[in-house]
Coordinates of C-alpha atoms in Angstrom, one line a residue:
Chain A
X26 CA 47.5 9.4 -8.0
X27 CA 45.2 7.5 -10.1
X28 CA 43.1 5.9 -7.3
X29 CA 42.1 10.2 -7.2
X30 CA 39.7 9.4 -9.8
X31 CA 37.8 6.6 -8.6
X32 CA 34.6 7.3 -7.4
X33 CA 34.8 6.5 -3.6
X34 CA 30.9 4.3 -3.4
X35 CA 30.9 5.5 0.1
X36 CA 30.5 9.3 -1.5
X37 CA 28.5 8.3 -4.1
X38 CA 25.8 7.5 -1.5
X39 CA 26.0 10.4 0.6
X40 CA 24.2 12.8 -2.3
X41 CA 20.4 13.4 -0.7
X42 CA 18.1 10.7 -1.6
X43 CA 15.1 12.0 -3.3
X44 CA 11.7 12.9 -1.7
X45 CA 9.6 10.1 -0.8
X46 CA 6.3 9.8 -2.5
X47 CA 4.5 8.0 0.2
X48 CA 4.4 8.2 4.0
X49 CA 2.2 5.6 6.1
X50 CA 1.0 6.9 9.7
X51 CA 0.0 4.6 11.6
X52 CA -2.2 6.5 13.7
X53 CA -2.8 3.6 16.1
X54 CA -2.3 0.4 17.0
X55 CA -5.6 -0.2 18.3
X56 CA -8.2 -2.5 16.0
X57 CA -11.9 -3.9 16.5
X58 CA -10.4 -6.7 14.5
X59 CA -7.6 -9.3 15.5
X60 CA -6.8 -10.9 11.5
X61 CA -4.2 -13.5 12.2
X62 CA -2.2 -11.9 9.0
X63 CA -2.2 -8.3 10.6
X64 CA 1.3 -7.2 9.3
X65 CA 1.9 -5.2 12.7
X66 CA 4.6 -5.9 14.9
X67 CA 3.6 -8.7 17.4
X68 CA 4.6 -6.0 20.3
X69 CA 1.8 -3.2 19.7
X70 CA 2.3 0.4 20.7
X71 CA -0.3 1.3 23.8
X72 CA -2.9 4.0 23.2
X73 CA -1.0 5.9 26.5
X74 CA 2.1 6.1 23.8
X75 CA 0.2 7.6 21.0
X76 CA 1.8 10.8 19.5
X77 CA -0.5 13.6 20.2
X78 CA -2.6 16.0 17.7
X79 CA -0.6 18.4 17.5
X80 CA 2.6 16.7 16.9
X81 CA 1.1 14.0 14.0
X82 CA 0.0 17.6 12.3
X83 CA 3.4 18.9 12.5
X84 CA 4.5 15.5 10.9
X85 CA 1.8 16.0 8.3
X86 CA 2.9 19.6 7.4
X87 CA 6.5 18.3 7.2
X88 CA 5.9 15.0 5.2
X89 CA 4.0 17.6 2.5
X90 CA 6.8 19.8 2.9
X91 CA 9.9 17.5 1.9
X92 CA 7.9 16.2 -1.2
X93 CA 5.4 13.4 0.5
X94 CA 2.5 13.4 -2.1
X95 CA 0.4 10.3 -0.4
X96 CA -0.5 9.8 3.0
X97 CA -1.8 6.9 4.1
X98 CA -3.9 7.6 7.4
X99 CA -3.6 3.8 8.9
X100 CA -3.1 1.9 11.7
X101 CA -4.8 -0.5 13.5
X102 CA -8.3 1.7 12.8
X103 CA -7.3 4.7 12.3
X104 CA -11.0 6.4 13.1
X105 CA -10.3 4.8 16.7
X106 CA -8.2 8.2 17.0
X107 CA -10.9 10.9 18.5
X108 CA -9.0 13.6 15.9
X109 CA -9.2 11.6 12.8
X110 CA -10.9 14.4 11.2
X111 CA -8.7 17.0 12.4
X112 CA -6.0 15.3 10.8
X113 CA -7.3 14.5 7.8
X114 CA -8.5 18.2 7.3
X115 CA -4.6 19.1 8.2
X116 CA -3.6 16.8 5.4
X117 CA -5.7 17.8 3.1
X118 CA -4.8 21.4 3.7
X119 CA -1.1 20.9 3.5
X120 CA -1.7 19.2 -0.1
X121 CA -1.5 15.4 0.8
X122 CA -3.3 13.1 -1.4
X123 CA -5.0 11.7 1.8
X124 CA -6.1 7.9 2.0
X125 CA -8.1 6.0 4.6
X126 CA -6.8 2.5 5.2
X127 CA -10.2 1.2 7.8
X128 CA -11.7 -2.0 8.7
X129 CA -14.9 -0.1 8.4
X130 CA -15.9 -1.0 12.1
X131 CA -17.0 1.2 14.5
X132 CA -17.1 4.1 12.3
X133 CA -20.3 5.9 12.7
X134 CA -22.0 7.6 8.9
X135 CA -21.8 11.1 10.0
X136 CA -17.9 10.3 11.0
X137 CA -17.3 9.3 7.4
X138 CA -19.2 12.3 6.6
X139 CA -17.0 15.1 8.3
X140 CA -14.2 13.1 6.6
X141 CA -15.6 13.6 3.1
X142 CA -16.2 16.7 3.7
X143 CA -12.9 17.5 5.8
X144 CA -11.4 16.2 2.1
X145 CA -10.8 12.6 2.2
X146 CA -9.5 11.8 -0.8
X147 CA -9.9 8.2 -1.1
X148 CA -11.1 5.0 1.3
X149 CA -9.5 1.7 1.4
X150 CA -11.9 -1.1 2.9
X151 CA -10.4 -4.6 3.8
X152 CA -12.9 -7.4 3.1
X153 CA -11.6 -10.8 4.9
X154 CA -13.6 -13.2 2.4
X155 CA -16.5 -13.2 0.2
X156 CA -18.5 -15.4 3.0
X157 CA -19.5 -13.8 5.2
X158 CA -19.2 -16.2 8.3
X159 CA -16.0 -17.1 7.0
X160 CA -14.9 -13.2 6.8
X161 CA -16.2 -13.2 9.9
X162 CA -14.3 -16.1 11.4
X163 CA -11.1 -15.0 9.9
X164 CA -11.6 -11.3 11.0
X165 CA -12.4 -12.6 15.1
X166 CA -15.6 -10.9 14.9
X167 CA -19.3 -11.7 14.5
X168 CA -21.5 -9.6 12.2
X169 CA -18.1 -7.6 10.9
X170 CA -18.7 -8.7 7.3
X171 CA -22.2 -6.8 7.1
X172 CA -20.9 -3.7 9.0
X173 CA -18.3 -3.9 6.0
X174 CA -20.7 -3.8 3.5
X175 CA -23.0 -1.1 4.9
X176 CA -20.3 0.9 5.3
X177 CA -19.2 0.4 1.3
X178 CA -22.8 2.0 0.6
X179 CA -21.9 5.1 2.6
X180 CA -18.8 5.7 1.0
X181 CA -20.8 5.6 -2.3
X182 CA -23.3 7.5 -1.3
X183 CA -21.1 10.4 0.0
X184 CA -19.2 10.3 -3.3
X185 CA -16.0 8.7 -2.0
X186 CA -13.8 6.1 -4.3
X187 CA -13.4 3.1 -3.0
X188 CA -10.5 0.4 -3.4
X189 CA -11.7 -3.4 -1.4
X190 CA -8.2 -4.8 0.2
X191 CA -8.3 -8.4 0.5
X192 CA -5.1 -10.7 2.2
X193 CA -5.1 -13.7 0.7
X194 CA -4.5 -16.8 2.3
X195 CA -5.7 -20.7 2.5
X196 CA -8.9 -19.6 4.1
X197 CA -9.8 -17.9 1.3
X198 CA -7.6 -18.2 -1.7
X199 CA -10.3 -20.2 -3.4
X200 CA -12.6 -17.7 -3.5
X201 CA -10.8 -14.7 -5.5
X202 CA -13.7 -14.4 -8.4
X203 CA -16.3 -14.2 -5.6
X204 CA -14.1 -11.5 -4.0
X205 CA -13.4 -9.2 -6.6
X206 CA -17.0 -9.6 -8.0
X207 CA -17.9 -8.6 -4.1
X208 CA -15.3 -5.6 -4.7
X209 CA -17.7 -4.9 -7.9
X210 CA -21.1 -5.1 -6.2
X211 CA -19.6 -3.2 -3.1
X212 CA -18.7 -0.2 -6.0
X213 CA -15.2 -0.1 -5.7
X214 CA -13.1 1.4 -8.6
X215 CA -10.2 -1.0 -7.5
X216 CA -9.4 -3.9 -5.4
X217 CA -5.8 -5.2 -4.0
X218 CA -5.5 -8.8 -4.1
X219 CA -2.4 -9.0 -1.7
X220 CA -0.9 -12.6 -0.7
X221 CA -0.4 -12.4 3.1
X222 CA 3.3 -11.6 4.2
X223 CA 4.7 -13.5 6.6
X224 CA 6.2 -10.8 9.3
X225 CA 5.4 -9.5 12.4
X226 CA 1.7 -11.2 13.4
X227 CA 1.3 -12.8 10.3
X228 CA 4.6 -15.1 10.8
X229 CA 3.1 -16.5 14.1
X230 CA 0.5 -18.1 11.8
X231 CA 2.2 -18.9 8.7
X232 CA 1.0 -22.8 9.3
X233 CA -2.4 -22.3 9.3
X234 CA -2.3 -19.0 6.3
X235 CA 0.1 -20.6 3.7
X236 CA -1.8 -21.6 1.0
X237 CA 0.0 -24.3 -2.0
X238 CA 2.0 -23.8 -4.4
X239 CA -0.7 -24.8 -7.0
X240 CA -3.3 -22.7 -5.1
X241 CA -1.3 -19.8 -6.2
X242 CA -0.3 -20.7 -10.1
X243 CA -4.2 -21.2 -9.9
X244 CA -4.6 -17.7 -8.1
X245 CA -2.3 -15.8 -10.4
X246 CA -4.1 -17.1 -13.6
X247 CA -7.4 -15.9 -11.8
X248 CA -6.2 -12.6 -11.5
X249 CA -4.7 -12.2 -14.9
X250 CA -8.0 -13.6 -16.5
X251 CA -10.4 -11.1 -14.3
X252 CA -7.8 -8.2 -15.0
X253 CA -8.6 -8.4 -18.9
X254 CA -12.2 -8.8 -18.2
X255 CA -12.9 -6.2 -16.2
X256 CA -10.3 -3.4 -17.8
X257 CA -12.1 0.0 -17.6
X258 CA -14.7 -1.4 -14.9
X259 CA -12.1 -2.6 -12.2
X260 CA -8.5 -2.1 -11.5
X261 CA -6.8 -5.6 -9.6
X262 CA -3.8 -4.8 -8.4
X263 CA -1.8 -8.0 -6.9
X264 CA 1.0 -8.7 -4.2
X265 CA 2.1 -11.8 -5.4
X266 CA 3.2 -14.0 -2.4
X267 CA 7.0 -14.1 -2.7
X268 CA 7.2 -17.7 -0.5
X269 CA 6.4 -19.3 -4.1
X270 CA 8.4 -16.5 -5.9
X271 CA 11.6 -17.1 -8.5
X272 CA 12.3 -13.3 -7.9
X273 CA 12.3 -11.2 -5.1
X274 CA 10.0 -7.9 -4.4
X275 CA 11.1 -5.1 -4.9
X276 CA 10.3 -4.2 -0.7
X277 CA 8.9 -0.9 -0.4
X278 CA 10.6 0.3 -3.7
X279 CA 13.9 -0.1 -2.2
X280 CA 14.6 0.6 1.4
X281 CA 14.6 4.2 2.1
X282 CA 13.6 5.4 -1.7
X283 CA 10.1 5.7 -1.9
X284 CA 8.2 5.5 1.5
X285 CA 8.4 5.8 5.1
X286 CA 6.4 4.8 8.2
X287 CA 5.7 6.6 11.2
X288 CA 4.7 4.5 14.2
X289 CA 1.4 5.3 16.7
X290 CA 4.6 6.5 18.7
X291 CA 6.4 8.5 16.8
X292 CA 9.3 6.5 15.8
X293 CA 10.1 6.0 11.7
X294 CA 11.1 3.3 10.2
X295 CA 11.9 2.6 6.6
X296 CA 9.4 -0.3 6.1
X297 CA 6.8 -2.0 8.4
X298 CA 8.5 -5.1 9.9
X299 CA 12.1 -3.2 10.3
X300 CA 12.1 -3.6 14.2
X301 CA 12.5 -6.9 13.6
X302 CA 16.1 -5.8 13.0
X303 CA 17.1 -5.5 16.1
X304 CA 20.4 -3.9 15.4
X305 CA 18.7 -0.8 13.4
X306 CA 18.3 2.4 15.9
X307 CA 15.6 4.0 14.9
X308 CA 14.6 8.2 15.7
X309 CA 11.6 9.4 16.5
X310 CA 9.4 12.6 15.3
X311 CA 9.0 14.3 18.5
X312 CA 12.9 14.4 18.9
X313 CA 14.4 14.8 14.8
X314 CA 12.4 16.3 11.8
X315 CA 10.8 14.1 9.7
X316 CA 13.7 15.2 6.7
X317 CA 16.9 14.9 8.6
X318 CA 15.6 11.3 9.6
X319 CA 14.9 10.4 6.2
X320 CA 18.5 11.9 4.7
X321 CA 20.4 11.1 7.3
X322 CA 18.8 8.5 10.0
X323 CA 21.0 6.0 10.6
X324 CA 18.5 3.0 9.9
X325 CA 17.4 4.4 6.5
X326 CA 21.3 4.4 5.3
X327 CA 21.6 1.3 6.1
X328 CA 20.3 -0.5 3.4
X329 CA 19.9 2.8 1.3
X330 CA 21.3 2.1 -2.6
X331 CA 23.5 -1.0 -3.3
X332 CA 26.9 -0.2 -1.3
X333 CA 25.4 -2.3 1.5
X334 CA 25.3 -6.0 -0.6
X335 CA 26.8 -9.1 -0.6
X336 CA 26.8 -11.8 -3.1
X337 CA 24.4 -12.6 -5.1
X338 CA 23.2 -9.7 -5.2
X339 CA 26.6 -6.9 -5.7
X340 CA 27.2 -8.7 -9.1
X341 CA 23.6 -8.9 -10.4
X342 CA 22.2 -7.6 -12.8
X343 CA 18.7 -6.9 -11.3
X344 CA 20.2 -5.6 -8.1
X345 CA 19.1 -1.7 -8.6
X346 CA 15.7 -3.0 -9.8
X347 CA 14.8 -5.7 -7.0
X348 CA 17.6 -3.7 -3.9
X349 CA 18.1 -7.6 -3.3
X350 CA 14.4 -8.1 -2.0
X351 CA 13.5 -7.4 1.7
X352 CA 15.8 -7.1 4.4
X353 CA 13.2 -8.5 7.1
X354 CA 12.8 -11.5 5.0
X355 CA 16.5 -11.8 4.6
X356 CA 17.0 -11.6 7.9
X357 CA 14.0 -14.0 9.4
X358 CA 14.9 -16.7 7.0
X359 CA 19.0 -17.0 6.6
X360 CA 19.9 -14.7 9.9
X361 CA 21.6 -11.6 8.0
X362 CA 19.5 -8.6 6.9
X363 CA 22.2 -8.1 4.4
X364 CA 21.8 -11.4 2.5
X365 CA 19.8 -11.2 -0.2
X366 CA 16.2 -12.2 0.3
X367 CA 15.5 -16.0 0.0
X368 CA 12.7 -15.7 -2.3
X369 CA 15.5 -15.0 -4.6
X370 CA 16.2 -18.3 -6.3
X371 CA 20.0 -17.3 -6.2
X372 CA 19.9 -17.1 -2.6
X373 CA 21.9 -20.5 -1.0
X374 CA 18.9 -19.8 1.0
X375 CA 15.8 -20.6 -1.7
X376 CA 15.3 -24.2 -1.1
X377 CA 14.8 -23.5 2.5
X378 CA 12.0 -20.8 2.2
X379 CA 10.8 -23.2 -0.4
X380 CA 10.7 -26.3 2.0
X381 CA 9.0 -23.9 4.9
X382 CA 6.4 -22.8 2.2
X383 CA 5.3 -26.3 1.5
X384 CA 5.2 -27.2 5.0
X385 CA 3.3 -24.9 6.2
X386 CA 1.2 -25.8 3.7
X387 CA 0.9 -29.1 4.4
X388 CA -0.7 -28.5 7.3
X389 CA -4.3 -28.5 7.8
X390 CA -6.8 -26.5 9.4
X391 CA -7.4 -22.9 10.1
X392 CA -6.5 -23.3 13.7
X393 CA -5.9 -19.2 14.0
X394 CA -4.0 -17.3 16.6
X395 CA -5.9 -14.3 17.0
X396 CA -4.2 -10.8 17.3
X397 CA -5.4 -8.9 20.4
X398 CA -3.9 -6.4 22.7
X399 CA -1.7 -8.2 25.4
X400 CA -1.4 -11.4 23.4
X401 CA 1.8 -13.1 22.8
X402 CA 3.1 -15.5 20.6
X403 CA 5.1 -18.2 22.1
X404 CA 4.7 -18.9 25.8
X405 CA 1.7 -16.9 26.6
X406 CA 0.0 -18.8 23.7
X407 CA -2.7 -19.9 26.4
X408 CA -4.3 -16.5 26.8
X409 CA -4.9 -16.1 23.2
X410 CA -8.5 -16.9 21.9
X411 CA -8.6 -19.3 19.3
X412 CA -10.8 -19.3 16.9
X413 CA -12.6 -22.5 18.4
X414 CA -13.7 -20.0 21.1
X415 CA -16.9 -17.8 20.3
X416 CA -16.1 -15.2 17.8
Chain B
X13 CA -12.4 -1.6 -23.5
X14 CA -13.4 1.9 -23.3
X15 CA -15.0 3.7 -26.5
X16 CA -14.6 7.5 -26.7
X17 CA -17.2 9.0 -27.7
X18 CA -17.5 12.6 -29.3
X19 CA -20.0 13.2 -27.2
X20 CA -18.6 12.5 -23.7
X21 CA -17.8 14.6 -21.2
X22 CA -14.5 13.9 -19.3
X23 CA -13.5 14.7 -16.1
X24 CA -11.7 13.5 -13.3
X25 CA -13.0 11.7 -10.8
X26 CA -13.1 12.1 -6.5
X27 CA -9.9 10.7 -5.5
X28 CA -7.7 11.6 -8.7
X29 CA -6.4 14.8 -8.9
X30 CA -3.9 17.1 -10.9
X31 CA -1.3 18.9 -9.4
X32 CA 1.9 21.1 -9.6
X33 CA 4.5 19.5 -7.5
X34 CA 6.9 22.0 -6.3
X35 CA 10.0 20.1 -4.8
X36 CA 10.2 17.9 -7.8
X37 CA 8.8 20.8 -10.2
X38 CA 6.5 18.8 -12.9
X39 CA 2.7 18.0 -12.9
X40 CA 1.4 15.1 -11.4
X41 CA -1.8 13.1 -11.5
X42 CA -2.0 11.7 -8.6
X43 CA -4.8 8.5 -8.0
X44 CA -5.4 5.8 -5.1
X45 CA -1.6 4.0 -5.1
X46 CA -0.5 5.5 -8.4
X47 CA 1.4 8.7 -9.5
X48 CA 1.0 9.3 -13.3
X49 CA 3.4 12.1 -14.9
X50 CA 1.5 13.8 -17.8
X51 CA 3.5 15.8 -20.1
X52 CA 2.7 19.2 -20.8
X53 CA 0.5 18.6 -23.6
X54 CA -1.6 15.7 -21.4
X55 CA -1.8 18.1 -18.9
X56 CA -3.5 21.1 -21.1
X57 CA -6.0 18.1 -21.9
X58 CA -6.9 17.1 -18.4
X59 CA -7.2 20.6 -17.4
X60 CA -9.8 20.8 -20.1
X61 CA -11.4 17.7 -18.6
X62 CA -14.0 20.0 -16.2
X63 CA -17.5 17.6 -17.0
X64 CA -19.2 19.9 -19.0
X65 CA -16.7 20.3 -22.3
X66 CA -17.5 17.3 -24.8
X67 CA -14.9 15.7 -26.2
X68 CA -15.1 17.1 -29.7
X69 CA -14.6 20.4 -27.8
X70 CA -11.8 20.0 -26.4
X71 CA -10.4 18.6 -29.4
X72 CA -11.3 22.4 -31.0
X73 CA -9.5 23.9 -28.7
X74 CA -6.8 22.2 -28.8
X75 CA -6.7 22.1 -32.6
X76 CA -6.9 26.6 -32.6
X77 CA -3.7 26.1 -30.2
X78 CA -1.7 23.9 -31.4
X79 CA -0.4 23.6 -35.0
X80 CA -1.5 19.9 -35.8
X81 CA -4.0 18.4 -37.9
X82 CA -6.8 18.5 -36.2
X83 CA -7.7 14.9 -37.2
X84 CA -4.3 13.7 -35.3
X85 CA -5.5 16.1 -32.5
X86 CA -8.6 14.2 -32.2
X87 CA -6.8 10.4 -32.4
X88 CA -4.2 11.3 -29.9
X89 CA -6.7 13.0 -27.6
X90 CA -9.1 9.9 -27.5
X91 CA -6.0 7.5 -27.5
X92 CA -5.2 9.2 -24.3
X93 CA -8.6 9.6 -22.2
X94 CA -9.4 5.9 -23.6
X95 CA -6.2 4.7 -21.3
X96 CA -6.6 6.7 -18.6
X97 CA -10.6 5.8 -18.3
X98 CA -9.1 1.8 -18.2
X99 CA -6.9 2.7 -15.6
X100 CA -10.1 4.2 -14.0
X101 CA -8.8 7.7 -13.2
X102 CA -10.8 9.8 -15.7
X103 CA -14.6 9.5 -16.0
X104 CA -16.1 9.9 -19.4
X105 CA -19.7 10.2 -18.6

């Protein structure tokens, strides 16, 4: 009988997980931009697919409901949806801390305008590179820096905060004083200087983004030098670029803990890249509610907690501080989601992330493969424009 | 580094805001990819951080409420909006 009084881990992780804190709706898949790091899947969800108004409200109200406290209104461009204003002003009036991820393209003053006032509470501007043919070049479009920085003084002038998002990458990882001094001179209260991650989009053009390994000791030290400098003026927050990494991330807080995504379709997935486990079924809004997915959806419980791991990670010490790194990553790299991720350096795995690190790195050239609609990695690699074409 | 000043007038700035969170019952202070948790003295502070009481007012107030020196009162408060202004979710202008 004394087997009774072990606690059965199955059990243990069956109590309800606690609220997440941040929910990222990804309004659309559609983009003015094609950045060869774009961390959406390779397959994009078609405009024809797109959940409707009604439906991403009822999302919204839910999300705010079961204890969501920021939303992040993304995509692709999320102003390329006609009722971006609409839902932001739902957002806002169901409580949601409400933040606009945008390229900053094609969104017209008096838009930005009936978003301030619909509540907005916060914009999020990605800058590709402090030179502005370059941030061109690496964005696929001519004359997008300067619509960038136009747009920067409208958000000022209507009183909105501003945080600058910059990927980081061998185009551009030199240039990380110019870019948070461009964050300062654009008025932003805070910039993200986030290492590319290599999934979905991004992992077609790992050769041409991965920067050294001494390119990012020299990066780091950057970063930790401008952080004192600018305390009180700036905040730097950084994604450090886990290729290079003794210790995995800590992805997305731990897999169905902290934050949830909603595709332009509907469908919800614990963190960006999970469709590229293929073996995960995932639900959708428009069929489940947006709690009983989270509690009990069978792709969120199954890498919920710890019960799930293998060695290294079941005896380690670190395991309910890093939940063993990212699944995707684990998966990508050693062909089980359940390993632990290989920027861990007790994976078996590490030396081999390691080795793909440097060489991609080794490689020269900025040869991109753009992201547009229809393109394909792989075998329809012809119809993709490279960035020797026009941009 | 960020001086207090006597003088200043705190508030809280577009994009950060204070708020009673009902599912996990406690205040929060919620700012662009942060969630701070003020206690319940930190939160009588910010809610005296409006833009138009000065520092050395709020510090008064504080000191006829509470049964503290009003000297510590005073320390602790500008301890406190000095961090939060680095982190560059209060404004003390």
């Amino acid at each position: 009988m004394n087997d009774m009084t072990i606690p059965n881990p199955d059990q243990a992780t069956r109590v309800p997980p606690p609220a997440p804190l941040g929910m990222l709706a990804e309004l659309t898949h559609r983009c003015p931009l094609s950045c060869p790091y774009c961390s959406n899947p390779v397959e994009l969800d078609k405009r024809s697919g797109e959940l409707d108004t009604e439906t991403w409200k009822r999302v919204f109200s839910e999300a705010a409901a079961m204890g969501v406290l920021h939303l992040h209104l993304s995509g692709g461009e999320p102003t390329a949806r006609k009722d971006i204003v609409e839902l932001t002003a739902h957002a806002v009036k169901v409580g949601l801390y409400t933040n606009l991820i945008t390229s900053g393209i094609g969104v017209a003053r008096e838009k930005l305008e009936e978003l301030a006032d619909a509540g907005l509470d916060h914009v999020q501007l990605s800058i590709q590179d402090a030179l502005p043919d370059n941030a061109d070049k690496i964005a696929g479009l001519k004359g997008a820096h300067e619509k960038k920085r136009v747009f920067a003084g409208w958000v000022l002038e209507l009183g909105l905060p501003l945080t600058i998002n910059a990927v980081i990458h061998r185009g551009n990882i030199e240039n990380i004083e110019a870019l948070v001094s461009m964050a300062l001179e654009f008025g932003a209260r805070r910039v993200e200087i986030a290492h590319s991650q290599y999934y979905g989009w991004a992992l077609e053009n790992r050769d041409m983004l991965m920067p050294t390994r001494e390119q990012v000791m020299r990066a780091a030290a950057t970063v930790d030098r401008l952080r004192e400098e600018l305390e009180g003026k700036l905040v730097i927050d950084a994604v450090v670029p886990d290729y290079y990494a003794r210790r995995p991330k800590p992805c997305v807080g731990g897999w169905g803990k902290q934050s949830l995504n909603v595709t332009p379709q509907g469908k919800v997935l614990p963190c960006h890249a999970a469709e590229t486990i293929e073996h995960l079924q995932f639900d959708y809004v428009t069929e489940k509610s947006l709690s009983e997915i989270w509690a009990h959806g069978s792709a969120f419980e199954a890498y919920r907690g710890t019960s799930w791991m293998k060695e290294p990670c079941t005896s380690c010490p670190r395991k309910e501080i890093d939940f063993g790194g990212c699944r995707c990553q684990a998966l990508a790299i050693t062909g089980d989601p359940r390993n632990a991720d290989p920027a861990c350096s007790l994976s078996p795995f590490h030396a081999k992330i390691t080795s793909l690190a440097m060489k991609s790195a080794a490689k020269e050239g900025t040869d991109y493969i753009y992201r547009r609609f229809g393109a394909r990695p792989g075998a329809a690699r012809v119809e993709i424009t490279r960035n020797n074409a026009p941009v | 580094m960020t001086d207090v000043a006597s003088t200043a007038t705190p508030k809280l700035p577009r994009g950060v805001r204070l708020r009673r969170d009902e599912v996990r019952d406690e205040w929060l202070l919620l700012a662009p990819e942060r969630v701070l948790k003020p206690d319940a003295i930190a939160v009588k502070v910010l809610e005296l951080c409006d833009g138009v009481r000065t520092v050395e007012g709020i510090v008064d107030e504080l000191a006829a409420a509470y049964a503290a020196p009003r000297e510590q009162i005073e320390t602790d408060v500008k301890k406190m909006l000095e961090d939060l202004a680095n982190k560059r979710v209060l404004d003390l202008a």
